[in-house]
CSV table of C-alpha atoms in Angstrom, one decimal:
chain,number,residue,atom,x,y,z
O,59,UNK,CA,105.5,109.4,81.0
O,60,UNK,CA,102.5,107.0,80.4
O,61,UNK,CA,103.4,104.8,83.5
O,62,UNK,CA,104.0,108.1,85.8
O,63,UNK,CA,100.4,109.1,84.7
O,64,UNK,CA,99.3,105.6,85.6
O,65,UNK,CA,101.1,105.5,89.0
O,66,UNK,CA,99.8,109.0,89.9
O,67,UNK,CA,96.2,108.0,89.1
O,68,UNK,CA,96.2,104.8,90.7
O,69,UNK,CA,97.9,106.3,93.7
O,70,UNK,CA,95.1,108.8,94.1
O,71,UNK,CA,92.5,106.0,93.5
O,72,UNK,CA,94.1,103.7,96.3
O,73,UNK,CA,94.5,106.7,98.9
O,74,UNK,CA,90.6,107.6,98.3
O,75,UNK,CA,89.6,104.0,98.5
O,76,UNK,CA,91.7,103.6,101.9
O,77,UNK,CA,89.9,106.8,103.2
O,78,UNK,CA,93.3,108.7,103.7
O,79,UNK,CA,91.8,111.8,102.9
O,80,UNK,CA,94.9,113.8,104.1
O,81,UNK,CA,97.1,112.4,101.5
O,82,UNK,CA,97.2,113.0,97.8
O,83,UNK,CA,99.4,113.2,94.7
O,84,UNK,CA,99.0,115.7,91.8
O,85,UNK,CA,96.5,115.1,89.2
O,86,UNK,CA,98.2,114.5,85.6
O,87,UNK,CA,96.7,116.9,83.1
O,88,UNK,CA,97.2,114.3,80.0
O,89,UNK,CA,96.0,116.7,77.4
O,90,UNK,CA,98.7,119.2,78.4
O,91,UNK,CA,101.3,116.5,78.5
O,92,UNK,CA,103.7,115.0,75.8
O,93,UNK,CA,106.2,112.3,75.6
O,94,UNK,CA,109.1,114.4,77.5
O,95,UNK,CA,106.8,116.6,79.6
O,96,UNK,CA,104.3,115.6,82.1
O,97,UNK,CA,102.0,118.5,83.4
O,98,UNK,CA,100.2,118.1,86.8
O,99,UNK,CA,97.9,120.2,88.9
O,100,UNK,CA,99.6,122.9,91.0
O,101,UNK,CA,99.6,122.1,94.6
O,102,UNK,CA,100.2,125.0,97.1
O,103,UNK,CA,102.5,124.0,100.0
O,104,UNK,CA,106.2,123.6,101.3
O,105,UNK,CA,108.4,120.8,101.5
O,106,UNK,CA,107.6,118.6,104.3
O,107,UNK,CA,110.8,119.5,106.3
O,108,UNK,CA,109.3,123.0,106.6
O,109,UNK,CA,105.7,121.7,107.3
O,110,UNK,CA,105.5,124.4,110.4
O,111,UNK,CA,104.9,126.7,107.9
O,112,UNK,CA,102.1,124.9,106.2
O,113,UNK,CA,100.8,123.3,109.2
O,114,UNK,CA,96.8,123.9,109.3
O,115,UNK,CA,95.3,123.5,112.9
O,116,UNK,CA,97.8,120.7,113.9
O,117,UNK,CA,96.6,118.3,110.9
O,118,UNK,CA,100.0,117.9,109.3
O,119,UNK,CA,101.3,115.2,111.8
O,120,UNK,CA,98.0,113.3,111.1
O,121,UNK,CA,98.7,113.6,107.5
O,122,UNK,CA,102.2,112.2,107.6
O,123,UNK,CA,101.0,109.3,109.4
O,124,UNK,CA,98.3,108.9,106.6
O,125,UNK,CA,101.2,109.3,103.9
O,126,UNK,CA,103.3,106.4,105.7
O,127,UNK,CA,100.2,104.3,105.8
O,128,UNK,CA,99.7,105.1,102.2
O,129,UNK,CA,103.2,104.1,101.0
O,130,UNK,CA,103.0,100.8,102.7
O,131,UNK,CA,99.5,100.1,101.6
O,132,UNK,CA,100.4,100.6,97.9
O,133,UNK,CA,103.8,98.6,98.2
O,134,UNK,CA,102.1,95.5,100.0
O,135,UNK,CA,98.8,95.7,98.2
O,136,UNK,CA,99.8,96.7,94.6
O,137,UNK,CA,103.7,95.6,94.7
O,138,UNK,CA,105.1,98.9,93.6
O,139,UNK,CA,106.1,102.1,95.5
O,140,UNK,CA,107.3,105.5,95.2
O,141,UNK,CA,111.0,105.0,95.0
O,142,UNK,CA,112.1,108.7,95.8
O,143,UNK,CA,110.4,109.7,99.1
O,144,UNK,CA,112.3,112.6,100.6
O,145,UNK,CA,111.4,115.7,102.4
O,146,UNK,CA,111.6,117.6,98.9
O,147,UNK,CA,109.0,115.0,97.3
O,148,UNK,CA,106.7,115.2,100.0
O,149,UNK,CA,104.8,118.6,100.2
O,150,UNK,CA,102.9,119.8,103.4
O,151,UNK,CA,99.9,121.4,101.7
O,152,UNK,CA,98.4,124.7,103.2
O,153,UNK,CA,95.1,122.8,103.4
O,154,UNK,CA,96.7,120.5,106.0
O,155,UNK,CA,97.3,117.4,103.6
O,156,UNK,CA,100.5,115.8,102.3
O,157,UNK,CA,101.2,115.3,98.7
O,158,UNK,CA,103.6,112.8,97.1
O,159,UNK,CA,105.5,114.4,94.2
O,160,UNK,CA,107.7,113.3,91.5
O,161,UNK,CA,106.5,109.8,90.7
O,162,UNK,CA,109.3,109.4,88.0
O,163,UNK,CA,111.1,106.7,90.2
O,164,UNK,CA,108.9,103.9,91.3
O,165,UNK,CA,110.0,100.4,92.1
O,166,UNK,CA,108.3,96.9,92.0
O,167,UNK,CA,108.3,94.2,94.8
O,168,UNK,CA,108.1,90.5,94.1
O,169,UNK,CA,105.3,88.5,95.9
O,170,UNK,CA,107.8,87.3,98.0
O,171,UNK,CA,109.1,91.0,99.1
O,172,UNK,CA,105.4,91.7,99.4
O,173,UNK,CA,104.7,89.0,102.0
O,174,UNK,CA,108.0,90.0,103.8
O,175,UNK,CA,107.1,93.6,104.0
O,176,UNK,CA,103.6,92.5,105.1
O,177,UNK,CA,104.9,90.2,107.8
O,178,UNK,CA,107.6,92.9,109.1
O,179,UNK,CA,104.6,95.5,109.4
O,180,UNK,CA,102.4,92.8,111.1
O,181,UNK,CA,105.3,91.9,113.5
O,182,UNK,CA,106.0,95.5,114.4
O,183,UNK,CA,102.4,95.7,115.3
O,184,UNK,CA,102.8,92.5,117.2
O,185,UNK,CA,100.5,90.2,115.4
O,186,UNK,CA,101.2,86.8,116.3
O,187,UNK,CA,101.0,85.0,112.8
O,188,UNK,CA,103.0,87.7,111.2
O,189,UNK,CA,105.7,87.3,113.9
O,190,UNK,CA,105.5,83.5,113.5
O,191,UNK,CA,106.1,83.9,109.6
O,192,UNK,CA,108.9,86.2,110.3
O,193,UNK,CA,110.3,84.0,112.6
O,194,UNK,CA,110.3,81.1,110.0
O,195,UNK,CA,111.9,83.3,107.5
O,196,UNK,CA,114.5,84.5,109.9
O,197,UNK,CA,115.4,80.9,111.1
O,198,UNK,CA,115.5,79.8,107.4
O,199,UNK,CA,117.7,82.8,106.5
O,200,UNK,CA,120.3,81.4,109.0
O,201,UNK,CA,120.0,77.8,107.7
O,202,UNK,CA,118.0,76.4,110.4
O,203,UNK,CA,114.8,74.2,110.0
O,204,UNK,CA,112.0,76.3,111.3
O,205,UNK,CA,110.5,73.2,112.4
O,206,UNK,CA,113.3,72.6,115.0
O,207,UNK,CA,112.3,75.8,116.8
O,208,UNK,CA,110.0,75.0,119.8
O,209,UNK,CA,107.7,77.4,121.8
O,210,UNK,CA,110.1,78.9,123.9
O,211,UNK,CA,112.7,79.6,121.1
O,212,UNK,CA,109.7,81.3,118.8
O,213,UNK,CA,108.7,83.3,121.8
O,214,UNK,CA,112.1,84.5,122.5
O,215,UNK,CA,113.0,85.3,118.8
O,216,UNK,CA,109.5,86.8,118.4
O,217,UNK,CA,109.9,89.3,121.2
O,218,UNK,CA,113.4,90.3,120.0
O,219,UNK,CA,112.0,90.8,116.4
O,220,UNK,CA,109.0,92.7,117.7
O,221,UNK,CA,111.3,94.7,120.2
O,222,UNK,CA,113.8,95.6,117.2
O,223,UNK,CA,110.8,96.6,114.8
O,224,UNK,CA,109.0,98.7,117.5
O,225,UNK,CA,112.1,100.9,118.4
O,226,UNK,CA,111.9,104.6,117.8
O,227,UNK,CA,112.5,105.3,114.1
O,228,UNK,CA,116.2,105.7,113.2
O,229,UNK,CA,117.5,103.6,116.3
O,230,UNK,CA,117.0,99.9,115.0
O,231,UNK,CA,120.4,98.0,115.0
O,232,UNK,CA,121.4,95.2,112.7
O,233,UNK,CA,123.4,93.8,115.5
O,234,UNK,CA,120.2,93.1,117.3
O,235,UNK,CA,118.7,91.2,114.7
O,236,UNK,CA,122.0,89.3,114.1
O,237,UNK,CA,122.2,88.4,117.7
O,238,UNK,CA,118.7,86.9,117.4
O,239,UNK,CA,120.2,84.9,114.7
O,240,UNK,CA,122.7,83.4,117.2
O,241,UNK,CA,119.9,82.8,119.7
O,242,UNK,CA,118.0,80.9,116.9
O,243,UNK,CA,121.0,78.8,116.4
O,244,UNK,CA,121.5,78.1,120.0
O,245,UNK,CA,118.0,77.2,120.6
O,246,UNK,CA,117.4,75.1,117.6
O,247,UNK,CA,120.1,72.6,118.3
O,248,UNK,CA,119.1,69.1,119.1
O,249,UNK,CA,118.9,68.6,123.0
O,250,UNK,CA,118.2,72.2,123.9
O,251,UNK,CA,115.1,72.9,125.7
O,252,UNK,CA,112.4,75.0,123.8
């Protein structure tokens, strides 16, 4: 209960600090809570998959974008995340905001996982430094010394990784990434150009 209250309060602070004014979480009411019961403010809305019922002046789409940013912000910055995100736990509020509900399941990320997540996001945004770090991680994952990769190999792998990360949601294929591993291996062999 204490952890859920802290997570709710910290999430609300992080949303405000980041200027994500279309995202919220219920405010815990600690004086009405006890060990088995967490009492929170009432939020008026509908599950996100019924957002058309609550869409206010088309703001719900912007709010969903902010909710995605909020999830990643907390995961990368603070190393913890809401672990039960689904339409029933995302409420489209009648005022146009989106609320994260049910903070009973949260997860923690190691420093390495946070760095990897940040690099995945950066590579998806086509940021060269993040893409280079991700290429190094990918090469190492396949047992290849990243120092053996020349500029041509780095460019090819980076382009493949960026293409994989920027496909429409739900369409990335693991095979595309694994094919990238084969390319890493081919291009890193001594005597190959790159």
